């Protein structure tokens, strides 16, 4: 196991009615005037925004509203938010929504106290050294942004979708009421479940040895998604299923199950090109990319893929042919994704063969020019993964 440091500043308020605590929690982190940032309108239609603003009124916290964070959130909305925070002299931010609203809010929080173009922070030109206090009210179990150290923003003019990791991305509090997910379309529930699984699997496929504790945590979380996602997909108003998914989504990406090991993350970097190019849901893009990535990299560590097959999907171990066991695991994973309505191919996603070279070229690289850690991929190899999915 690798050495690690792990600090999690996020306070979680989980369960029915917890959105009524938003005001008092903002006050507790020193907020007096908040920017409330939300998405395209689901929070308005469900009445959630009214309940949240009432809670701020009761706590004596003033606010201004900024809707319009879209899936695959854009830099233009971040610039708008930064200008509004400065004009209105807001001293804290409350995100209400899914990963897109939360990520956009994180960018506004950093950008409004940065003396320069906020994109400097996302492009790696400057580090994040300060931010505004930020909390969130989560409405979709998926990205883990409610306590992750990440935020992913798309620069419209270049169509580059870039993630920024910094401890300052972790919200100070996360309000998590599973009832708030009841209005989700089943497709979004499935996209969320796929993203949750991907966050665990990015960590699971590691070259690090002696990581039993985090392996076992990963396997338990994956099995929880496999058990409860089909229930929530069929009936998004099933509280118990949504509650399991919600907490699993948080544990999947706040690094509880990633400490002491190196994750891969190539599938995420590759997927970001799909969602930037076609504006598809991140989870749907992952359903297409991850199984292709697994097939391409199977022989890098057959035993790890076989362990996944046996411990996550209950495949019987073929000791004479572990590769066969490993392949069964990938097939089971594909079948699971299909059973919850996810696309598995370029065609089902609406992606095009002719875009493969451009997308492969744009994938974010490390300093060595490669993507991924479990297996380091160059442009040609990324193209090959896209081509496995292009069937
Ligand atoms: O905008 P509204 O009207 O709210 O509609 C949203 C949106 O259309 C809707 N929705 C959300 N909650 C709802 C609801 N509809 C009805 N009832 C509710 N309770 O769902 C749609 C998708 O929302 P979005 O926030 O885009 O989804 P998600 O949470 O999956 O976020 C995706 C974004 O997060 C990034 C992705 O790349 C993508 O840009 N990621 C962020 C990460 C992080 N910060 O740690 C990690 C992830 O790997 C990911 O890259
Ligand atoms: Zn993700």
Short mmCIF file of C-alpha atoms and ligand atoms in Angstrom, two decimals:
data_model
loop_
_atom_site.label_atom_id
_atom_site.label_comp_id
_atom_site.label_asym_id
_atom_site.label_seq_id
_atom_site.Cartn_x
_atom_site.Cartn_y
_atom_site.Cartn_z
CA UNK A 1 0.00 0.00 0.00
CA UNK A 2 1.22 3.50 -0.82
CA UNK A 3 1.67 6.24 1.76
CA UNK A 4 -1.23 8.65 1.80
CA UNK A 5 -2.79 11.74 3.33
CA UNK A 6 -6.54 12.00 3.43
CA UNK A 7 -8.48 15.04 4.62
CA UNK A 8 -12.20 15.27 4.13
CA UNK A 9 -13.63 18.60 5.29
CA UNK A 10 -17.17 17.90 4.05
CA UNK A 11 -19.95 17.70 6.62
CA UNK A 12 -22.76 15.42 5.45
CA UNK A 13 -26.42 16.01 6.29
CA UNK A 14 -28.21 12.95 4.98
CA UNK A 15 -31.90 12.08 4.89
CA UNK A 16 -35.44 13.34 4.49
CA UNK A 17 -36.02 17.06 4.90
CA UNK A 18 -32.34 17.97 5.22
CA UNK A 19 -32.61 20.71 2.58
CA UNK A 20 -34.26 22.82 5.30
CA UNK A 21 -30.82 22.99 6.96
CA UNK A 22 -29.16 24.84 4.06
CA UNK A 23 -29.46 28.28 5.68
CA UNK A 24 -28.05 27.31 9.04
CA UNK A 25 -25.16 25.44 7.41
CA UNK A 26 -24.22 28.45 5.26
CA UNK A 27 -24.30 30.59 8.36
CA UNK A 28 -22.08 28.09 10.17
CA UNK A 29 -19.38 28.47 7.50
CA UNK A 30 -19.52 32.27 7.81
CA UNK A 31 -21.88 33.02 4.95
CA UNK A 32 -24.04 36.15 5.06
CA UNK A 33 -24.91 36.58 1.36
CA UNK A 34 -24.98 33.54 -0.91
CA UNK A 35 -24.97 32.90 -4.61
CA UNK A 36 -27.38 30.00 -5.12
CA UNK A 37 -26.39 28.24 -8.33
CA UNK A 38 -28.62 25.63 -9.96
CA UNK A 39 -29.26 23.94 -13.28
CA UNK A 40 -31.81 24.08 -16.03
CA UNK A 41 -34.94 24.14 -13.96
CA UNK A 42 -35.60 20.77 -12.28
CA UNK A 43 -34.99 22.36 -8.86
CA UNK A 44 -37.52 25.08 -9.66
CA UNK A 45 -40.16 22.68 -10.96
CA UNK A 46 -39.87 20.34 -7.98
CA UNK A 47 -40.23 23.18 -5.47
CA UNK A 48 -36.77 22.44 -4.03
CA UNK A 49 -35.45 25.91 -4.75
CA UNK A 50 -38.36 27.47 -2.82
CA UNK A 51 -37.64 25.26 0.17
CA UNK A 52 -33.94 26.12 0.05
CA UNK A 53 -34.51 29.88 -0.20
CA UNK A 54 -37.01 29.67 2.68
CA UNK A 55 -34.32 28.03 4.77
CA UNK A 56 -31.89 30.87 4.00
CA UNK A 57 -34.59 33.43 4.82
CA UNK A 58 -35.16 31.76 8.18
CA UNK A 59 -31.43 31.72 8.93
CA UNK A 60 -31.05 35.38 7.93
CA UNK A 61 -28.73 34.61 5.01
CA UNK A 62 -29.30 36.84 1.97
CA UNK A 63 -29.01 35.41 -1.52
CA UNK A 64 -28.96 36.00 -5.25
CA UNK A 65 -29.97 33.31 -7.73
CA UNK A 66 -28.15 32.04 -10.79
CA UNK A 67 -29.71 29.19 -12.78
CA UNK A 68 -28.60 27.73 -16.08
CA UNK A 69 -25.73 25.35 -15.30
CA UNK A 70 -26.02 22.79 -18.11
CA UNK A 71 -24.79 19.19 -18.28
CA UNK A 72 -21.10 19.32 -19.23
CA UNK A 73 -21.01 22.82 -17.66
CA UNK A 74 -19.65 25.67 -19.72
CA UNK A 75 -17.07 28.34 -18.95
CA UNK A 76 -19.51 31.08 -20.09
CA UNK A 77 -21.80 30.39 -17.12
CA UNK A 78 -18.79 30.44 -14.79
CA UNK A 79 -17.78 33.90 -16.06
CA UNK A 80 -21.36 35.06 -15.54
CA UNK A 81 -21.35 33.69 -11.99
CA UNK A 82 -18.02 35.30 -11.14
CA UNK A 83 -19.29 38.71 -12.33
CA UNK A 84 -22.49 38.28 -10.31
CA UNK A 85 -20.66 37.28 -7.11
CA UNK A 86 -18.44 40.35 -7.40
CA UNK A 87 -21.29 42.74 -8.24
CA UNK A 88 -23.55 41.40 -5.49
CA UNK A 89 -20.72 41.01 -2.96
CA UNK A 90 -21.61 37.39 -2.18
CA UNK A 91 -19.41 35.73 0.43
CA UNK A 92 -20.47 32.10 -0.04
CA UNK A 93 -21.89 29.75 -2.67
CA UNK A 94 -24.66 27.17 -2.50
CA UNK A 95 -24.96 24.71 -5.40
CA UNK A 96 -28.33 23.01 -5.88
CA UNK A 97 -28.34 20.16 -8.36
CA UNK A 98 -26.20 17.41 -9.84
CA UNK A 99 -22.52 17.34 -10.72
CA UNK A 100 -22.86 20.04 -13.34
CA UNK A 101 -24.34 22.68 -11.03
CA UNK A 102 -21.89 21.73 -8.27
CA UNK A 103 -18.84 21.80 -10.58
CA UNK A 104 -19.89 25.13 -12.06
CA UNK A 105 -20.37 26.50 -8.53
CA UNK A 106 -16.88 25.33 -7.55
CA UNK A 107 -15.41 27.21 -10.52
CA UNK A 108 -17.36 30.34 -9.58
CA UNK A 109 -16.13 30.03 -5.97
CA UNK A 110 -12.47 29.86 -7.01
CA UNK A 111 -12.73 32.28 -9.92
CA UNK A 112 -14.38 35.08 -8.00
CA UNK A 113 -11.40 35.40 -5.64
CA UNK A 114 -8.77 34.82 -8.34
CA UNK A 115 -7.15 37.87 -9.89
CA UNK A 116 -7.17 36.71 -13.51
CA UNK A 117 -9.02 34.42 -15.92
CA UNK A 118 -10.48 31.47 -13.97
CA UNK A 119 -9.53 29.15 -16.87
CA UNK A 120 -5.88 29.58 -15.76
CA UNK A 121 -6.81 27.32 -12.85
CA UNK A 122 -8.37 24.62 -15.07
CA UNK A 123 -5.59 24.75 -17.67
CA UNK A 124 -2.93 24.32 -15.01
CA UNK A 125 -1.44 27.78 -15.55
CA UNK A 126 -2.04 28.78 -11.92
CA UNK A 127 -2.81 26.84 -8.70
CA UNK A 128 -5.97 27.37 -6.66
CA UNK A 129 -4.86 29.02 -3.43
CA UNK A 130 -8.14 30.41 -2.10
CA UNK A 131 -11.86 30.10 -2.64
CA UNK A 132 -15.23 31.06 -1.19
CA UNK A 133 -17.00 28.76 1.28
CA UNK A 134 -19.21 26.39 -0.71
CA UNK A 135 -21.95 23.94 0.22
CA UNK A 136 -24.31 21.91 -1.92
CA UNK A 137 -27.75 20.33 -2.04
CA UNK A 138 -27.42 17.17 -4.13
CA UNK A 139 -30.22 16.10 -6.49
CA UNK A 140 -28.53 13.32 -8.50
CA UNK A 141 -26.37 10.43 -7.28
CA UNK A 142 -23.56 10.18 -9.79
CA UNK A 143 -20.43 12.27 -9.83
CA UNK A 144 -19.57 12.39 -6.15
CA UNK A 145 -18.90 16.10 -6.64
CA UNK A 146 -20.66 16.67 -3.30
CA UNK A 147 -17.38 15.76 -1.58
CA UNK A 148 -14.86 15.11 -4.36
CA UNK A 149 -11.74 17.15 -4.98
CA UNK A 150 -12.70 17.56 -8.65
CA UNK A 151 -14.58 19.92 -10.90
CA UNK A 152 -14.96 19.47 -14.65
CA UNK A 153 -15.69 22.44 -16.93
CA UNK A 154 -15.91 22.79 -20.69
CA UNK A 155 -14.29 25.69 -22.51
CA UNK A 156 -16.77 26.47 -25.25
CA UNK A 157 -14.46 27.95 -27.86
CA UNK A 158 -12.05 24.97 -27.84
CA UNK A 159 -14.58 22.30 -26.77
CA UNK A 160 -11.95 21.15 -24.26
CA UNK A 161 -13.49 19.54 -21.19
CA UNK A 162 -11.01 19.69 -18.36
CA UNK A 163 -11.03 18.49 -14.77
CA UNK A 164 -9.26 20.27 -11.94
CA UNK A 165 -8.29 18.42 -8.77
CA UNK A 166 -7.60 20.42 -5.64
CA UNK A 167 -8.47 19.93 -1.96
CA UNK A 168 -10.26 23.29 -2.20
CA UNK A 169 -12.84 21.64 -4.48
CA UNK A 170 -14.31 19.70 -1.58
CA UNK A 171 -17.54 21.35 -0.43
CA UNK A 172 -17.74 22.29 3.24
CA UNK A 173 -21.13 20.64 3.55
CA UNK A 174 -23.31 18.38 1.45
CA UNK A 175 -27.05 18.10 1.96
CA UNK A 176 -28.18 14.71 0.72
CA UNK A 177 -31.88 13.90 0.77
CA UNK A 178 -32.60 10.82 -1.37
CA UNK A 179 -36.16 12.11 -1.89
CA UNK A 180 -34.72 14.90 -4.04
CA UNK A 181 -33.83 12.27 -6.66
CA UNK A 182 -37.45 11.07 -7.06
CA UNK A 183 -38.04 13.40 -10.03
CA UNK A 184 -35.12 11.99 -12.03
CA UNK A 185 -35.86 10.33 -15.36
CA UNK A 186 -34.81 6.63 -15.18
CA UNK A 187 -32.16 7.31 -17.85
CA UNK A 188 -30.40 9.80 -15.54
CA UNK A 189 -30.58 7.31 -12.65
CA UNK A 190 -28.81 4.78 -14.88
CA UNK A 191 -26.22 7.30 -16.08
CA UNK A 192 -25.52 8.14 -12.45
CA UNK A 193 -25.15 4.48 -11.46
CA UNK A 194 -22.74 3.94 -14.36
CA UNK A 195 -20.63 6.91 -13.29
CA UNK A 196 -20.56 5.66 -9.69
CA UNK A 197 -19.32 2.25 -10.86
CA UNK A 198 -16.72 3.88 -13.09
CA UNK A 199 -15.33 5.91 -10.18
CA UNK A 200 -14.85 2.73 -8.20
CA UNK A 201 -13.41 0.79 -11.14
CA UNK A 202 -10.93 3.55 -12.01
CA UNK A 203 -9.51 2.91 -8.55
CA UNK A 204 -9.96 -0.86 -8.60
CA UNK A 205 -7.76 -1.39 -11.66
CA UNK A 206 -4.42 -0.59 -10.08
CA UNK A 207 -0.90 -1.98 -10.27
CA UNK A 208 -0.47 -1.52 -6.53
CA UNK A 209 -0.22 -4.77 -4.54
CA UNK A 210 -1.47 -5.47 -0.99
CA UNK A 211 -4.53 -3.27 -1.13
CA UNK A 212 -7.05 -5.72 0.33
CA UNK A 213 -8.92 -3.18 2.45
CA UNK A 214 -9.66 -0.85 -0.46
CA UNK A 215 -10.26 -3.79 -2.84
CA UNK A 216 -12.93 -5.09 -0.49
CA UNK A 217 -14.49 -1.64 -0.09
CA UNK A 218 -14.59 -1.25 -3.90
CA UNK A 219 -16.20 -4.66 -4.36
CA UNK A 220 -18.86 -3.94 -1.72
CA UNK A 221 -19.70 -0.59 -3.31
CA UNK A 222 -19.93 -2.10 -6.80
CA UNK A 223 -22.22 -4.85 -5.54
CA UNK A 224 -24.42 -2.24 -3.88
CA UNK A 225 -24.87 -0.45 -7.21
CA UNK A 226 -25.60 -3.74 -8.99
CA UNK A 227 -28.26 -4.53 -6.38
CA UNK A 228 -29.99 -1.17 -6.12
CA UNK A 229 -29.58 0.62 -9.47
CA UNK A 230 -32.10 -1.65 -11.24
CA UNK A 231 -34.63 -0.93 -8.46
CA UNK A 232 -34.15 2.85 -8.67
CA UNK A 233 -34.14 2.65 -12.49
CA UNK A 234 -37.52 0.95 -12.46
CA UNK A 235 -38.92 3.22 -9.76
CA UNK A 236 -36.97 6.43 -9.08
CA UNK A 237 -39.27 7.09 -6.10
CA UNK A 238 -37.96 4.08 -4.16
CA UNK A 239 -36.38 5.83 -1.16
CA UNK A 240 -34.34 2.90 0.07
CA UNK A 241 -32.76 2.19 -3.30
CA UNK A 242 -32.02 5.89 -3.91
CA UNK A 243 -30.51 6.19 -0.43
CA UNK A 244 -28.12 3.31 -1.09
CA UNK A 245 -27.08 4.82 -4.41
CA UNK A 246 -26.65 8.28 -2.94
CA UNK A 247 -24.23 7.27 -0.22
CA UNK A 248 -22.44 4.83 -2.53
CA UNK A 249 -21.93 7.66 -5.03
CA UNK A 250 -20.27 9.74 -2.33
CA UNK A 251 -18.01 6.95 -1.09
CA UNK A 252 -17.13 6.06 -4.68
CA UNK A 253 -15.47 9.37 -5.40
CA UNK A 254 -14.33 11.09 -2.22
CA UNK A 255 -11.37 8.68 -2.28
CA UNK A 256 -12.37 6.56 0.70
CA UNK A 257 -11.73 3.55 -1.51
CA UNK A 258 -8.81 5.02 -3.44
CA UNK A 259 -6.31 5.80 -0.71
CA UNK A 260 -3.02 3.90 -0.70
CA UNK A 261 -3.35 2.88 -4.34
CA UNK A 262 -2.90 4.49 -7.71
CA UNK A 263 -6.02 4.75 -9.85
CA UNK A 264 -6.15 4.63 -13.64
CA UNK A 265 -8.53 7.36 -14.91
CA UNK A 266 -7.93 6.82 -18.64
CA UNK A 267 -11.59 5.90 -19.19
CA UNK A 268 -12.66 9.20 -17.66
CA UNK A 269 -10.23 11.24 -19.75
CA UNK A 270 -11.32 9.38 -22.89
CA UNK A 271 -15.01 9.80 -22.04
CA UNK A 272 -14.65 13.53 -21.50
CA UNK A 273 -13.91 13.81 -25.23
CA UNK A 274 -17.16 12.02 -26.08
CA UNK A 275 -19.28 14.24 -23.86
CA UNK A 276 -17.46 17.35 -25.10
CA UNK A 277 -17.93 16.36 -28.75
CA UNK A 278 -21.55 15.16 -28.64
CA UNK A 279 -22.88 16.71 -25.41
CA UNK A 280 -23.97 13.28 -24.17
CA UNK A 281 -24.39 12.40 -20.49
CA UNK A 282 -21.05 11.57 -18.85
CA UNK A 283 -22.43 8.25 -17.50
CA UNK A 284 -23.63 7.17 -20.94
CA UNK A 285 -20.21 7.95 -22.41
CA UNK A 286 -18.59 5.86 -19.69
CA UNK A 287 -20.87 2.91 -20.47
CA UNK A 288 -19.40 2.96 -23.97
CA UNK A 289 -15.76 3.60 -23.04
CA UNK A 290 -15.17 1.52 -19.91
CA UNK A 291 -15.96 -1.96 -21.28
CA UNK A 292 -13.85 -1.15 -24.39
CA UNK A 293 -11.00 -0.06 -22.11
CA UNK A 294 -11.38 -3.33 -20.14
CA UNK A 295 -11.22 -5.48 -23.28
CA UNK A 296 -8.17 -3.61 -24.54
CA UNK A 297 -6.27 -3.92 -21.25
CA UNK A 298 -7.37 -7.37 -20.12
CA UNK A 299 -3.97 -8.97 -20.68
CA UNK A 300 -2.15 -6.36 -18.65
CA UNK A 301 -3.29 -8.16 -15.47
CA UNK A 302 -5.62 -11.07 -16.15
CA UNK A 303 -5.79 -11.99 -12.46
CA UNK A 304 -7.12 -8.58 -11.45
CA UNK A 305 -9.84 -8.78 -14.08
CA UNK A 306 -10.64 -12.32 -12.92
CA UNK A 307 -10.85 -11.08 -9.32
CA UNK A 308 -13.32 -8.43 -10.49
CA UNK A 309 -15.39 -11.11 -12.28
CA UNK A 310 -15.51 -13.42 -9.26
CA UNK A 311 -15.88 -10.93 -6.41
CA UNK A 312 -18.18 -8.41 -8.08
CA UNK A 313 -20.29 -10.45 -10.50
CA UNK A 314 -20.03 -13.89 -8.87
CA UNK A 315 -18.47 -15.54 -11.94
CA UNK A 316 -17.10 -19.00 -11.15
CA UNK A 317 -13.29 -19.03 -11.25
CA UNK A 318 -11.82 -21.15 -14.01
CA UNK A 319 -8.43 -21.99 -12.52
CA UNK A 320 -7.26 -23.58 -15.78
CA UNK A 321 -8.13 -20.46 -17.73
CA UNK A 322 -8.31 -17.27 -15.64
CA UNK A 323 -8.53 -15.23 -18.85
CA UNK A 324 -11.85 -16.88 -19.63
CA UNK A 325 -13.08 -15.89 -16.16
CA UNK A 326 -11.87 -12.33 -16.71
CA UNK A 327 -13.71 -12.13 -20.03
CA UNK A 328 -16.93 -13.39 -18.42
CA UNK A 329 -16.63 -10.50 -15.94
CA UNK A 330 -16.45 -7.93 -18.73
CA UNK A 331 -19.44 -9.55 -20.45
CA UNK A 332 -21.40 -9.49 -17.20
CA UNK A 333 -20.58 -5.83 -16.74
CA UNK A 334 -21.76 -5.03 -20.27
CA UNK A 335 -24.96 -7.01 -19.71
CA UNK A 336 -25.59 -5.14 -16.47
CA UNK A 337 -25.17 -1.74 -18.14
CA UNK A 338 -27.47 -2.83 -20.96
CA UNK A 339 -30.09 -4.00 -18.45
CA UNK A 340 -30.36 -0.45 -17.12
CA UNK A 341 -30.72 1.04 -20.58
CA UNK A 342 -27.16 2.23 -21.13
CA UNK A 343 -25.58 2.40 -24.58
CA UNK A 344 -22.54 0.19 -25.20
CA UNK A 345 -21.52 1.26 -28.67
CA UNK A 346 -20.66 4.37 -30.66
CA UNK A 347 -23.80 3.81 -32.70
CA UNK A 348 -26.07 3.68 -29.65
CA UNK A 349 -24.43 6.82 -28.27
CA UNK A 350 -24.59 8.72 -31.58
CA UNK A 351 -20.78 8.97 -31.93
CA UNK A 352 -19.05 8.91 -35.30
CA UNK A 353 -16.06 6.94 -36.62
CA UNK A 354 -14.62 9.96 -38.41
CA UNK A 355 -14.28 11.89 -35.13
CA UNK A 356 -12.03 9.26 -33.50
CA UNK A 357 -8.63 10.79 -34.45
CA UNK A 358 -9.60 14.28 -33.25
CA UNK A 359 -11.02 12.98 -29.97
CA UNK A 360 -8.00 10.74 -29.32
CA UNK A 361 -5.66 13.67 -29.93
CA UNK A 362 -7.52 15.90 -27.46
CA UNK A 363 -7.54 13.44 -24.53
CA UNK A 364 -5.83 14.98 -21.51
CA UNK A 365 -2.30 13.62 -20.93
CA UNK A 366 0.14 13.46 -18.08
CA UNK A 367 3.63 15.00 -18.31
CA UNK A 368 4.80 11.83 -20.12
CA UNK A 369 2.30 12.48 -22.91
CA UNK A 370 0.24 9.43 -21.95
CA UNK A 371 -3.15 8.84 -20.36
CA UNK A 372 -3.84 6.35 -17.57
CA UNK A 373 -1.78 4.71 -14.84
CA UNK A 374 -2.78 1.03 -14.80
CA UNK A 375 -1.81 1.05 -18.47
CA UNK A 376 -0.27 4.17 -20.00
CA UNK A 377 -1.89 4.85 -23.34
CA UNK A 378 -0.64 6.87 -26.28
CA UNK A 379 -2.80 8.40 -29.00
CA UNK A 380 -2.78 5.27 -31.17
CA UNK A 381 -3.87 3.08 -28.26
CA UNK A 382 -6.65 5.52 -27.31
CA UNK A 383 -7.84 5.35 -30.92
CA UNK A 384 -7.90 1.54 -30.68
CA UNK A 385 -10.09 1.73 -27.57
CA UNK A 386 -12.49 4.06 -29.39
CA UNK A 387 -12.54 1.57 -32.27
CA UNK A 388 -13.48 -1.33 -29.97
CA UNK A 389 -16.49 0.77 -28.91
CA UNK A 390 -17.24 1.71 -32.53
CA UNK A 391 -19.25 -1.39 -33.43
O1 LIG B 1 -30.28 21.09 -14.92
P1 LIG B 1 -31.47 20.44 -14.33
O2 LIG B 1 -32.75 21.03 -14.76
O3 LIG B 1 -31.37 20.25 -12.85
O4 LIG B 1 -31.52 18.95 -15.00
C1 LIG B 1 -30.51 18.00 -14.77
C2 LIG B 1 -29.75 17.62 -16.05
O5 LIG B 1 -30.57 17.76 -17.18
C3 LIG B 1 -31.17 16.71 -14.40
N1 LIG B 1 -31.44 16.58 -12.97
C4 LIG B 1 -30.57 16.66 -11.94
N2 LIG B 1 -31.20 16.40 -10.79
C5 LIG B 1 -32.49 16.17 -11.11
C6 LIG B 1 -32.65 16.29 -12.49
N3 LIG B 1 -33.85 16.13 -13.12
C7 LIG B 1 -34.90 15.83 -12.34
N4 LIG B 1 -34.82 15.67 -11.01
C8 LIG B 1 -33.64 15.82 -10.36
N5 LIG B 1 -33.56 15.60 -9.04
O6 LIG B 1 -30.25 15.70 -14.78
C9 LIG B 1 -29.48 16.14 -15.88
C10 LIG B 1 -28.02 15.84 -15.62
O7 LIG B 1 -27.54 16.63 -14.55
P2 LIG B 1 -25.96 16.81 -14.34
O8 LIG B 1 -25.74 17.64 -13.15
O9 LIG B 1 -25.35 17.23 -15.63
O10 LIG B 1 -25.51 15.28 -14.11
P3 LIG B 1 -24.33 14.68 -13.29
O11 LIG B 1 -24.56 14.78 -11.84
O12 LIG B 1 -24.12 13.34 -13.86
O13 LIG B 1 -23.06 15.62 -13.64
C11 LIG B 1 -22.34 15.43 -14.82
C12 LIG B 1 -21.14 16.37 -14.89
O14 LIG B 1 -20.22 16.16 -13.82
C13 LIG B 1 -18.91 15.84 -14.35
C14 LIG B 1 -19.24 15.22 -15.68
O15 LIG B 1 -18.15 15.18 -16.56
C15 LIG B 1 -20.36 16.11 -16.17
O16 LIG B 1 -19.85 17.32 -16.69
N6 LIG B 1 -18.13 15.04 -13.39
C16 LIG B 1 -17.77 15.62 -12.24
C17 LIG B 1 -17.00 14.97 -11.31
C18 LIG B 1 -16.57 15.61 -10.05
N7 LIG B 1 -16.81 16.90 -9.89
O17 LIG B 1 -15.99 14.98 -9.16
C19 LIG B 1 -16.50 13.61 -11.52
C20 LIG B 1 -17.18 12.90 -12.64
O18 LIG B 1 -16.34 11.88 -13.10
C21 LIG B 1 -17.62 13.75 -13.77
O19 LIG B 1 -16.59 13.94 -14.74
ZN1 LIG B 2 -17.27 10.18 -13.61
#
